[in-house]
Coordinates of C-alpha atoms and ligand atoms in Angstrom, one line a residue:
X1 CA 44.0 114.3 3.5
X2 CA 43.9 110.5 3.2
X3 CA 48.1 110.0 3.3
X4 CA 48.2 112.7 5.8
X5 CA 50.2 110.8 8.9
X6 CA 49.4 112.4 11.6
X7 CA 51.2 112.4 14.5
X8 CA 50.2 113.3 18.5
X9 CA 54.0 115.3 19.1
X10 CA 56.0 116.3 16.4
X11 CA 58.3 113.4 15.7
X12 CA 60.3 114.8 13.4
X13 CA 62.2 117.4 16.2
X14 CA 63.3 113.5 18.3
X15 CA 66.3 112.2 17.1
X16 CA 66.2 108.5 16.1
X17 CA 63.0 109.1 14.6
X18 CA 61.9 106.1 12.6
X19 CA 59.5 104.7 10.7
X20 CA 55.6 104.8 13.1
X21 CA 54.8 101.7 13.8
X22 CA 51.2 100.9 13.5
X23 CA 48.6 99.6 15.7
X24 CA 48.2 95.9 17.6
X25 CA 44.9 94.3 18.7
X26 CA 44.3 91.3 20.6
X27 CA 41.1 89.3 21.7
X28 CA 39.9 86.5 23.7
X29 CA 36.9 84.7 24.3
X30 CA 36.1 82.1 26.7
X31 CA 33.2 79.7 27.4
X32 CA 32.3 81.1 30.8
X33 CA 32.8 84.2 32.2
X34 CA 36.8 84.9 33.4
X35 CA 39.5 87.5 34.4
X36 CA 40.0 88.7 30.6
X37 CA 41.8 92.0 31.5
X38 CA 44.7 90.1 32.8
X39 CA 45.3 88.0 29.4
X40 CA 45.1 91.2 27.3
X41 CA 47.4 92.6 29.3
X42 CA 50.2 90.9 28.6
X43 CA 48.9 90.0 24.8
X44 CA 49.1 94.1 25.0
X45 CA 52.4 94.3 26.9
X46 CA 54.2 92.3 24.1
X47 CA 52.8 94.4 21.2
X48 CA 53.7 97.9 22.9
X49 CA 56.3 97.8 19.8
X50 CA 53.3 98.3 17.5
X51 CA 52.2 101.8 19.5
X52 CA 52.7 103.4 22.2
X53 CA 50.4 106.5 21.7
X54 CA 47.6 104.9 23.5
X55 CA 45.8 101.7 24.6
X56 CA 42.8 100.5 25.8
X57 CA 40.7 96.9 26.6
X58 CA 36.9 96.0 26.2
X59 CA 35.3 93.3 27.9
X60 CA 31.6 91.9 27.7
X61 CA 29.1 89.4 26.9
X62 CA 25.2 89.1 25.9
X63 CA 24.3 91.5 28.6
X64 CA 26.9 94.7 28.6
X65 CA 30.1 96.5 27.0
X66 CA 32.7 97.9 29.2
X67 CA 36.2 99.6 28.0
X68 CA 39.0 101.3 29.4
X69 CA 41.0 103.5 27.1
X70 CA 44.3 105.0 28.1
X71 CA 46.9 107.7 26.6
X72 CA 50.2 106.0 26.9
X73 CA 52.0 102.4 27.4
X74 CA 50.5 99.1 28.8
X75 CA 52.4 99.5 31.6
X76 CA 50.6 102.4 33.3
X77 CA 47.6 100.4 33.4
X78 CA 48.9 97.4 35.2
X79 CA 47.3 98.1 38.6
X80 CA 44.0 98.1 37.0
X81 CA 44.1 95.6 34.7
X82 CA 45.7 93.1 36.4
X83 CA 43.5 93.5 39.5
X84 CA 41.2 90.5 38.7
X85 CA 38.3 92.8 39.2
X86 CA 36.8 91.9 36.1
X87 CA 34.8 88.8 35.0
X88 CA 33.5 88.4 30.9
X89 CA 33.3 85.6 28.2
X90 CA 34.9 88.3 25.7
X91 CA 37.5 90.9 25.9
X92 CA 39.4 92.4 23.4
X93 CA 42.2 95.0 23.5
X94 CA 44.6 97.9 21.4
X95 CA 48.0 99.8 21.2
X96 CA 47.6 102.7 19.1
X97 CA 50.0 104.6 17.0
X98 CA 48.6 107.4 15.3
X99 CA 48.9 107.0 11.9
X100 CA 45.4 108.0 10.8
X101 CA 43.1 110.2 12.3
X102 CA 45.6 112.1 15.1
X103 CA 46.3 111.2 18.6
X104 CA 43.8 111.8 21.7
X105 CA 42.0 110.1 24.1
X106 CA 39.1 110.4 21.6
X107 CA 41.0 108.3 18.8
X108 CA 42.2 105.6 21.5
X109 CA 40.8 101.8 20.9
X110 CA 38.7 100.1 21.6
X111 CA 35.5 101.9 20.2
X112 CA 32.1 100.8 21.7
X113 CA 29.1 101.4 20.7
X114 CA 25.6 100.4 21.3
X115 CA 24.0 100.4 18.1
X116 CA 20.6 98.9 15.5
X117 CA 23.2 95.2 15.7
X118 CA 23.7 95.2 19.1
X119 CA 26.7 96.2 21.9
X120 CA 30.4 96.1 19.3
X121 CA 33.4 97.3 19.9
X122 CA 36.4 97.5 17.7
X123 CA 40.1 97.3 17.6
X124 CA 41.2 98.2 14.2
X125 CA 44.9 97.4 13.0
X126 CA 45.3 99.4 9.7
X127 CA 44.4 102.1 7.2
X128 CA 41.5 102.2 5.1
X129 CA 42.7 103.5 1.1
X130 CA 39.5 104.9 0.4
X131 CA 38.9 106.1 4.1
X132 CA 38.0 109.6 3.1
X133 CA 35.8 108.4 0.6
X134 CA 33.6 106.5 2.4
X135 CA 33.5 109.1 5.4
X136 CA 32.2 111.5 2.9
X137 CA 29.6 109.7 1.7
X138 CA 28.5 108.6 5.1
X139 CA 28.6 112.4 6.6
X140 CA 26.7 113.3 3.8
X141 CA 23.9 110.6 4.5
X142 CA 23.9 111.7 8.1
X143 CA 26.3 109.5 10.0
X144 CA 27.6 111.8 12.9
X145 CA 31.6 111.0 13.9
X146 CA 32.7 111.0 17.1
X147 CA 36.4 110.1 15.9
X148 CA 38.6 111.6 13.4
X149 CA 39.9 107.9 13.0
X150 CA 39.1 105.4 10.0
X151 CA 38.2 102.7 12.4
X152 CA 34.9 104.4 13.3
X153 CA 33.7 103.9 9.3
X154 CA 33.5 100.1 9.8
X155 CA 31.5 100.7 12.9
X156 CA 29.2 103.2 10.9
X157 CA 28.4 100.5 8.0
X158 CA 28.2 97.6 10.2
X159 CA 25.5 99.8 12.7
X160 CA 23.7 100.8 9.3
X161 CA 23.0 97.6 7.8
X162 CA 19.7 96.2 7.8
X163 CA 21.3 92.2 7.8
X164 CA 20.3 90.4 10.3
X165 CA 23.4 87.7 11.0
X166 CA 26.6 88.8 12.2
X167 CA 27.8 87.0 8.6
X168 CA 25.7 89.0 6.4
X169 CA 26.2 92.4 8.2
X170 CA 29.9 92.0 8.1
X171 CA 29.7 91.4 4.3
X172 CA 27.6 94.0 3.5
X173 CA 29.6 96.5 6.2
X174 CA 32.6 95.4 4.3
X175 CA 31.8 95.3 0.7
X176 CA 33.9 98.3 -1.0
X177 CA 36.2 99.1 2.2
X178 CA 39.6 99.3 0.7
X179 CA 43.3 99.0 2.1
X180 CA 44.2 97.3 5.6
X181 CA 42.1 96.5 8.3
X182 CA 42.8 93.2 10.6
X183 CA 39.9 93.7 13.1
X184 CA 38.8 92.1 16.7
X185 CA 35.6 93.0 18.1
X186 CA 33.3 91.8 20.7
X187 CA 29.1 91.4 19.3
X188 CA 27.0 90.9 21.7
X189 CA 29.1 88.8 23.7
X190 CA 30.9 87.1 20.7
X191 CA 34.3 87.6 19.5
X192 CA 34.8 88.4 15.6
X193 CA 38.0 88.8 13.9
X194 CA 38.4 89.7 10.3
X195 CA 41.2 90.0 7.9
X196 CA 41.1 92.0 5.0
X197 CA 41.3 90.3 1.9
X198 CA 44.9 91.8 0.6
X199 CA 46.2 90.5 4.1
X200 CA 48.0 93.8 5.0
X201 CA 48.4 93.3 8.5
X202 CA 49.2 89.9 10.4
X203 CA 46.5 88.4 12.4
X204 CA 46.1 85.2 14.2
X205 CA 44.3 82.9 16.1
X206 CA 45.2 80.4 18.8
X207 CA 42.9 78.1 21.5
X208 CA 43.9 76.7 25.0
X209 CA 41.8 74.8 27.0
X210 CA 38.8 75.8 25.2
X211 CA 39.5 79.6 25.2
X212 CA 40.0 81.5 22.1
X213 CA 42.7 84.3 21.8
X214 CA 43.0 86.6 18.5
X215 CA 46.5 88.9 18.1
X216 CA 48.5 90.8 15.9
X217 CA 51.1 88.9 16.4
X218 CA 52.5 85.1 17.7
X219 CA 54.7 87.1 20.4
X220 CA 51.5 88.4 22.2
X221 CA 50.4 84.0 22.1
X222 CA 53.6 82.8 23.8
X223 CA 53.4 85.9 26.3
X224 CA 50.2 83.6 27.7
X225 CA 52.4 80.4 27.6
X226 CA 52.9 77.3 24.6
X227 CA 50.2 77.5 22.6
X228 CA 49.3 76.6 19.0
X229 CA 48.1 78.8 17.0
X230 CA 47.3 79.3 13.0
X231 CA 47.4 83.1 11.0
X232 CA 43.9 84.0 9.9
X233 CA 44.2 84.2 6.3
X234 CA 43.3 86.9 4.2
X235 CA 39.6 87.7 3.5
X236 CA 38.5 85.4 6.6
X237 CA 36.0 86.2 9.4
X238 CA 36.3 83.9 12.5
X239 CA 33.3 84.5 14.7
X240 CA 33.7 82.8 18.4
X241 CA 30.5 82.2 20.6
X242 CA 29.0 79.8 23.0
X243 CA 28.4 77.8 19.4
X244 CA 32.0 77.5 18.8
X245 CA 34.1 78.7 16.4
X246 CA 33.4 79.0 12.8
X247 CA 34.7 81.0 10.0
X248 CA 34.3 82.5 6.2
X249 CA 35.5 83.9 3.7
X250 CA 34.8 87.6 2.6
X251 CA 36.3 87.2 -0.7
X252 CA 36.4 83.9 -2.4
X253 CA 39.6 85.3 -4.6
X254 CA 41.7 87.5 -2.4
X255 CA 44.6 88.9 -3.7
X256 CA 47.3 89.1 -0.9
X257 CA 49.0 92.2 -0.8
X258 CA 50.6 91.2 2.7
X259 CA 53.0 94.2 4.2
X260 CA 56.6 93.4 3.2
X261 CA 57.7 96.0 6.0
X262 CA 56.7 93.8 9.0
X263 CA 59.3 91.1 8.5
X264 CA 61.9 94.0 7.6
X265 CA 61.1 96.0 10.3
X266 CA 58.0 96.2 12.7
X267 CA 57.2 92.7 13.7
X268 CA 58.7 91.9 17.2
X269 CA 61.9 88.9 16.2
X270 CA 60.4 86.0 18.1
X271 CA 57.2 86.3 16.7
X272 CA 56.1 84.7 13.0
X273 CA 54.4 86.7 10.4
X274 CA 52.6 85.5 7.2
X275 CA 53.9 82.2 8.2
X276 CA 58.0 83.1 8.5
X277 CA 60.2 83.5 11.4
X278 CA 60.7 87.5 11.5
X279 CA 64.6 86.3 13.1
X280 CA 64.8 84.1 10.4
X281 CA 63.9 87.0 7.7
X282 CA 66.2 89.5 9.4
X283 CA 69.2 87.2 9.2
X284 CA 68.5 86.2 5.5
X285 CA 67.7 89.8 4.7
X286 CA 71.4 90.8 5.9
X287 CA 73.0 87.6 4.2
X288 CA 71.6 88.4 0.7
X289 CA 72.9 92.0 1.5
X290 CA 76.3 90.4 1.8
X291 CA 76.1 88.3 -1.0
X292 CA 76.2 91.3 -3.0
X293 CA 78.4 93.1 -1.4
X294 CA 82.3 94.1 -2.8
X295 CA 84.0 94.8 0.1
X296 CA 85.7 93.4 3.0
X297 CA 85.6 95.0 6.1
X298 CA 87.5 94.3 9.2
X299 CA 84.1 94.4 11.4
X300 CA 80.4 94.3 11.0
X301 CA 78.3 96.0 13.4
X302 CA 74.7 96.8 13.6
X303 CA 72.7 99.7 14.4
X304 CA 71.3 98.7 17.8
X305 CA 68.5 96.9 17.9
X306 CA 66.6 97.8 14.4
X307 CA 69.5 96.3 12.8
X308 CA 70.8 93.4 14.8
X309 CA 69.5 90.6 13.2
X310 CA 70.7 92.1 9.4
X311 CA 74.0 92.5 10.9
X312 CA 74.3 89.0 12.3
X313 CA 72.8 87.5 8.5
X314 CA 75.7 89.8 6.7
X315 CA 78.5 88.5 8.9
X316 CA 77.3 85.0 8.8
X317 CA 77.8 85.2 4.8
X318 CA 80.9 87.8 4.5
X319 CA 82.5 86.0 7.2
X320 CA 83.4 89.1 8.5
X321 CA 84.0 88.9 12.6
X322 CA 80.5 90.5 14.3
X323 CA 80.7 93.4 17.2
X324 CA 78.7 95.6 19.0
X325 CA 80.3 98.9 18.1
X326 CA 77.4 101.0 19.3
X327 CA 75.8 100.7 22.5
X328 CA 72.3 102.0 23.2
X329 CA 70.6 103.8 25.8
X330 CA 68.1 102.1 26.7
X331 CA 66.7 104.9 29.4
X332 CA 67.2 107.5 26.5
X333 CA 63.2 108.9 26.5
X334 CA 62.0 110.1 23.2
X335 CA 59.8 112.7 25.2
X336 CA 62.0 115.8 24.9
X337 CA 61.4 118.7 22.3
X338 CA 64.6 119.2 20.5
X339 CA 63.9 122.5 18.5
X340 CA 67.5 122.9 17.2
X341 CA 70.1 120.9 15.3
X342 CA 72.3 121.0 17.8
X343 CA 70.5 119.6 20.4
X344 CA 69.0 116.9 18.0
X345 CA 72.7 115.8 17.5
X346 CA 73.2 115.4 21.3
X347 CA 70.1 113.8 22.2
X348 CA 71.4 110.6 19.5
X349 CA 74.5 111.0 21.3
X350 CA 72.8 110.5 24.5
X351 CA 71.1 107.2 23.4
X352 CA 73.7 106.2 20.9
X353 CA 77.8 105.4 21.8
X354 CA 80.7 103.8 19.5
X355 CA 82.8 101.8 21.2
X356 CA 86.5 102.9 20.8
X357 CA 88.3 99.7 21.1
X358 CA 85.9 98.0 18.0
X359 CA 85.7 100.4 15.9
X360 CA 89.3 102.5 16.1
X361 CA 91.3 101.8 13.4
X362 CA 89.0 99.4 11.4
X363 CA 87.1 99.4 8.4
X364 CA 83.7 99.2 9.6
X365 CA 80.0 98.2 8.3
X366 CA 77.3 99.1 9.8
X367 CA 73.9 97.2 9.2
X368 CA 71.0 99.0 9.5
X369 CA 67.0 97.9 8.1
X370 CA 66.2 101.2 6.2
X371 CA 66.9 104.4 5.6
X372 CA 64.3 107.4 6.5
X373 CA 65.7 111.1 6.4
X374 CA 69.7 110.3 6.9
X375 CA 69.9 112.2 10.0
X376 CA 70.5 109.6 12.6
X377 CA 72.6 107.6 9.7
X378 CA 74.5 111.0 9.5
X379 CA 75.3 111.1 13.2
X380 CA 76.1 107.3 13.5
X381 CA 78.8 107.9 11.0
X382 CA 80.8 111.1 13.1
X383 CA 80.1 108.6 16.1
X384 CA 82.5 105.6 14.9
X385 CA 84.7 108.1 13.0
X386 CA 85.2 110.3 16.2
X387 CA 85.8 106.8 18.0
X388 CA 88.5 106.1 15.5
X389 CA 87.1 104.2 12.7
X390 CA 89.1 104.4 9.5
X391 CA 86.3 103.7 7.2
X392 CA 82.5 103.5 7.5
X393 CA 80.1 101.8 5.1
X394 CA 76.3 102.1 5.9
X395 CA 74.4 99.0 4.4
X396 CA 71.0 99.0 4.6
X397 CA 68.8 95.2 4.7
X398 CA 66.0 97.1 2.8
X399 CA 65.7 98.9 -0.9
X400 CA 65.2 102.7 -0.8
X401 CA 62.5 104.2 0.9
X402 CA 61.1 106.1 -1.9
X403 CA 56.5 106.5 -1.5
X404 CA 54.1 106.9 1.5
X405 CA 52.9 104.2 3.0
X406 CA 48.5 104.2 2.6
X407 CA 47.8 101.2 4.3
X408 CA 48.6 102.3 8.3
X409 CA 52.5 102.9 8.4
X410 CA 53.9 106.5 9.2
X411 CA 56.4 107.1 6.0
X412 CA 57.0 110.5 5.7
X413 CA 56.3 112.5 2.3
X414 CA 58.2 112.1 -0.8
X415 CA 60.1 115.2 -0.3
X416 CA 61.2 114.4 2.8
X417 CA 63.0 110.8 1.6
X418 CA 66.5 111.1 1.6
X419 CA 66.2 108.2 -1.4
X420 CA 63.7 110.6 -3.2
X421 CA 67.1 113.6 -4.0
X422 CA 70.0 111.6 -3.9
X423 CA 71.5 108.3 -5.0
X424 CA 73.2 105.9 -2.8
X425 CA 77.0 107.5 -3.3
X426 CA 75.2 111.2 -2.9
X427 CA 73.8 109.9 0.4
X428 CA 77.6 108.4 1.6
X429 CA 78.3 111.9 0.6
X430 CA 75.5 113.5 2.4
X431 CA 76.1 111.4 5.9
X432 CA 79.9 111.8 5.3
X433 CA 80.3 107.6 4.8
X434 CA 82.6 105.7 2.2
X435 CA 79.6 104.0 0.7
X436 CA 76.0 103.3 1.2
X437 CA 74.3 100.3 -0.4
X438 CA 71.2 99.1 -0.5
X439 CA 69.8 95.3 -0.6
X440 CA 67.7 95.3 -4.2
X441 CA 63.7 95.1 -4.5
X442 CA 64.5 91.5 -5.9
X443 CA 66.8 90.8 -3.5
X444 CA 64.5 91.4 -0.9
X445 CA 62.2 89.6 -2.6
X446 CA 64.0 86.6 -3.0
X447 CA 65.7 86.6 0.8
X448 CA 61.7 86.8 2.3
X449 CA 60.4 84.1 -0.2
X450 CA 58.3 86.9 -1.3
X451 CA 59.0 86.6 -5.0
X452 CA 55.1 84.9 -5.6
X453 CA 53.5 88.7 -5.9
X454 CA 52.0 88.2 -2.6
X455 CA 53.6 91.2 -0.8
X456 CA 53.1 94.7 -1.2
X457 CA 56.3 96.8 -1.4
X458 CA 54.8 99.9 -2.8
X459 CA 56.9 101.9 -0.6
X460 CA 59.8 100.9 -2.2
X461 CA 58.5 100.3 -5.8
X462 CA 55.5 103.2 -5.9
X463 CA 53.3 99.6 -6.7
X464 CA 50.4 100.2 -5.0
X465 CA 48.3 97.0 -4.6
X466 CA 45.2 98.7 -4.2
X467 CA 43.8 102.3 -5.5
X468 CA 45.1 104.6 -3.3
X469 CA 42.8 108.3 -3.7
X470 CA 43.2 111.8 -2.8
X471 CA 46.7 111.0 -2.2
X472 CA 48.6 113.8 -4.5
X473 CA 51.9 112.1 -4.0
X474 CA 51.2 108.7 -5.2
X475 CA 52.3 107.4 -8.9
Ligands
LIG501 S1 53.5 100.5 1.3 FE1 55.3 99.6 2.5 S2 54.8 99.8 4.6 FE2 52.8 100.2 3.5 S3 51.8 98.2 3.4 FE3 53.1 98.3 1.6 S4 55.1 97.4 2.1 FE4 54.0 97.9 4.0

């Protein structure tokens, strides 16, 4: 099934369970032949926030393909990548979280092939909306998959067209692929990147000293040091060889559909997406929440760290005094099976703690970016009442969570949307708080500059931007 988010360990058994995160890619091309594992490192080390299922690097030019793909975070491959052992003009690199296609050594990025257009591989940041589609009709023309993941259909098309220039394949390869994909690959010792046209995912592109780098986002650019660097816009190729750099344009008329979730929520807070501060969203995001709110409480404190930022924006505009009333873990895994509820409810207490002497006594918001399932909010609430807090109002710097996501975010079903059954006061009843609000789809709208129609929010609105098929649960 296309919506079908599949997940390498059950999830939904580990307390604090959030929204998946996606995938992040990164690239880099040089004019002679360098150390390119050590640059992707870090570029990879600052998106681990994007997956942490698996990861993996390429590296080539004219003459060979090379990649190392890894279960598990950045980190574990330090000794290897960082050993200088490698030398390339082109490398390119991938977190992976597993919303599409399952988890597996066999599903990590990137994918190489040797094929009729030469050596590729492919990082792949996104879902394809009519993935299944085209898989079927490829299988049934012979294609043979090696991956359950949507990624490997954009290597299929490219390796079966009969174009000759890396320009004209990629149209033709591309032509009918629906949804999200912001791509880096390495062609025969080039370096393409490609944005689809609804600009779903962010992607940019930055050069120093005559080397070219490609990444999900600005964060994984400054990890390398100042730089200056641009977003690739929607629809655009940027192809990166010892020519230069040059780029075009898949689709002369895109129509941005860019994720409205990664300022809310996955983008890392120094880093810009679709041309915005993500701290600077975050803070306006909790502000507008304030300006609507009726009450006064005697302290605002955020849900740490997802809702930091919000809580800081609300304060700023209620002029309400700020505090950290719940600590976090940090060294809190999210490894363990947690078959009962019981034991779910401890393991949140083990990575979440109130703080007596902030909370007791007070009326207290807390500030979180969105609400899931409830069960976390649920537990946060008997955490600063046990702690002595004499009123607790959950505000939430994001609309309710209502559809899947089709375009490479891990949403849960419908059913299992705690805004899908009840209505903000049955959720404050639900979780046991005195109220639960939500900031409104136009007042998210208007605190992200997003009113221009340039944003998809289908998961909060059911608009999808682009046909979404086989999916029995969208409107
Ligand atoms: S449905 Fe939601 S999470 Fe998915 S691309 Fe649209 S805004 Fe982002």
């Amino acid at each position: 099934m296309l919506q079908t988010a599949v997940k390498p360990h059950d999830t939904r058994d580990i307390p604090n369970w959030r929204l998946g995160h996606h995938c992040g890619v990164a690239g880099i091309r040089a004019p002679q032949a360098m150390d390119v594992q050590r640059p992707l490192f870090y570029m990879l080390f600052a998106q681990q926030h994007r997956g942490q299922e698996a990861c993996g690097v390429a590296w080539g030019d004219e003459t060979g393909l090379r990649s190392d793909r890894r279960l598990g975070m950045v980190a574990g491959a330090a000794d290897d990548w960082l050993s200088g052992s490698v030398s390339a003009k082109a490398g390119i690199g991938h977190v992976r979280y597993a919303t599409q296609g399952g988890g597996g050594l066999a599903n990590a990025q990137p994918l190489a092939v040797s094929c009729s257009q030469g050596r590729i591989a492919l990082a792949h940041n996104g879902n394809l909306s009519n993935g299944a589609e085209l898989r079927a009709r490829l299988v049934a023309d012979g294609s043979i998959f090696q991956t359950t993941s949507d990624s490997e259909i954009i290597l299929h098309r490219i390796a079966r067209s009969k174009m000759r220039d890396k320009e004209s394949v990629l149209r033709e390869a591309l032509a009918g692929v629906e949804g999200a994909y912001s791509l880096c690959l390495i062609w025969d010792g080039a370096m393409v990147a490609v944005r689809d046209p609804m600009g779903f995912r962010p992607l940019h592109l930055a050069e120093e000293g005559g080397v070219s780098y490609v990444a999900s986002e600005t964060c994984a650019l400054r990890a390398l040091g100042p730089m200056d660097w641009r977003e690739i816009a929607p629809g655009e190729c940027v192809i990166v060889d010892d020519d230069g750099t040059r780029s075009f344009f898949l689709d002369p008329r895109p129509r941005r559909a860019r994720c409205i979730f990664e300022p809310i929520y996955f983008a890392r807070p120094d880093s810009w997406v679709f041309g915005r501060s993500v701290h600077a969203s975050r803070r306006a995001l909790g502000a507008a929440l304030a300006a609507a709110d009726t009450i006064t409480p005697d302290v605002v404190v955020p849900v740490p760290d997802s809702g930091t930022l919000a809580a800081m924006g609300y304060a700023e505009v209620s002029g309400r005094p700020f505090a950290f009333g719940l600590t976090r873990n940090h060294y809190a895994g999210r490894s363990f099976i947690l078959p009962t509820k019981g034991e779910r409810e401890l393991a949140v207490r083990m990575k979440l703690h109130a703080v007596e002497d902030v909370v007791a006594g007070k009326s207290v918001v807390i500030v979180d970016d969105s609400l899931v399932r409830g069960t976390t909010s649920g537990i946060i609430v008997r955490l600063l009442r046990e702690a002595g807090a004499r009123e607790v109002h959950l505000r939430l710097s994001s609309p309710e969570l209502k559809w899947p996501c089709y375009y490479g975010i891990d949403i849960p079903t419908r059913d299992e949307l705690i805004s899908n059954r009840l209505d903000a006061d049955g959720i404050a009843a639900h979780i046991g708080a005195d109220s639960v609000r939500f900031l409104t789809v136009d007042g998210m709208r208007q605190a992200l500059g997003a009113e221009s129609g340039e944003f998809c929010s289908a998961c909060f609105d059911g608009n999808y931007p682009c046909p979404v098929r086989h999916a029995g649960d969208a409107p």
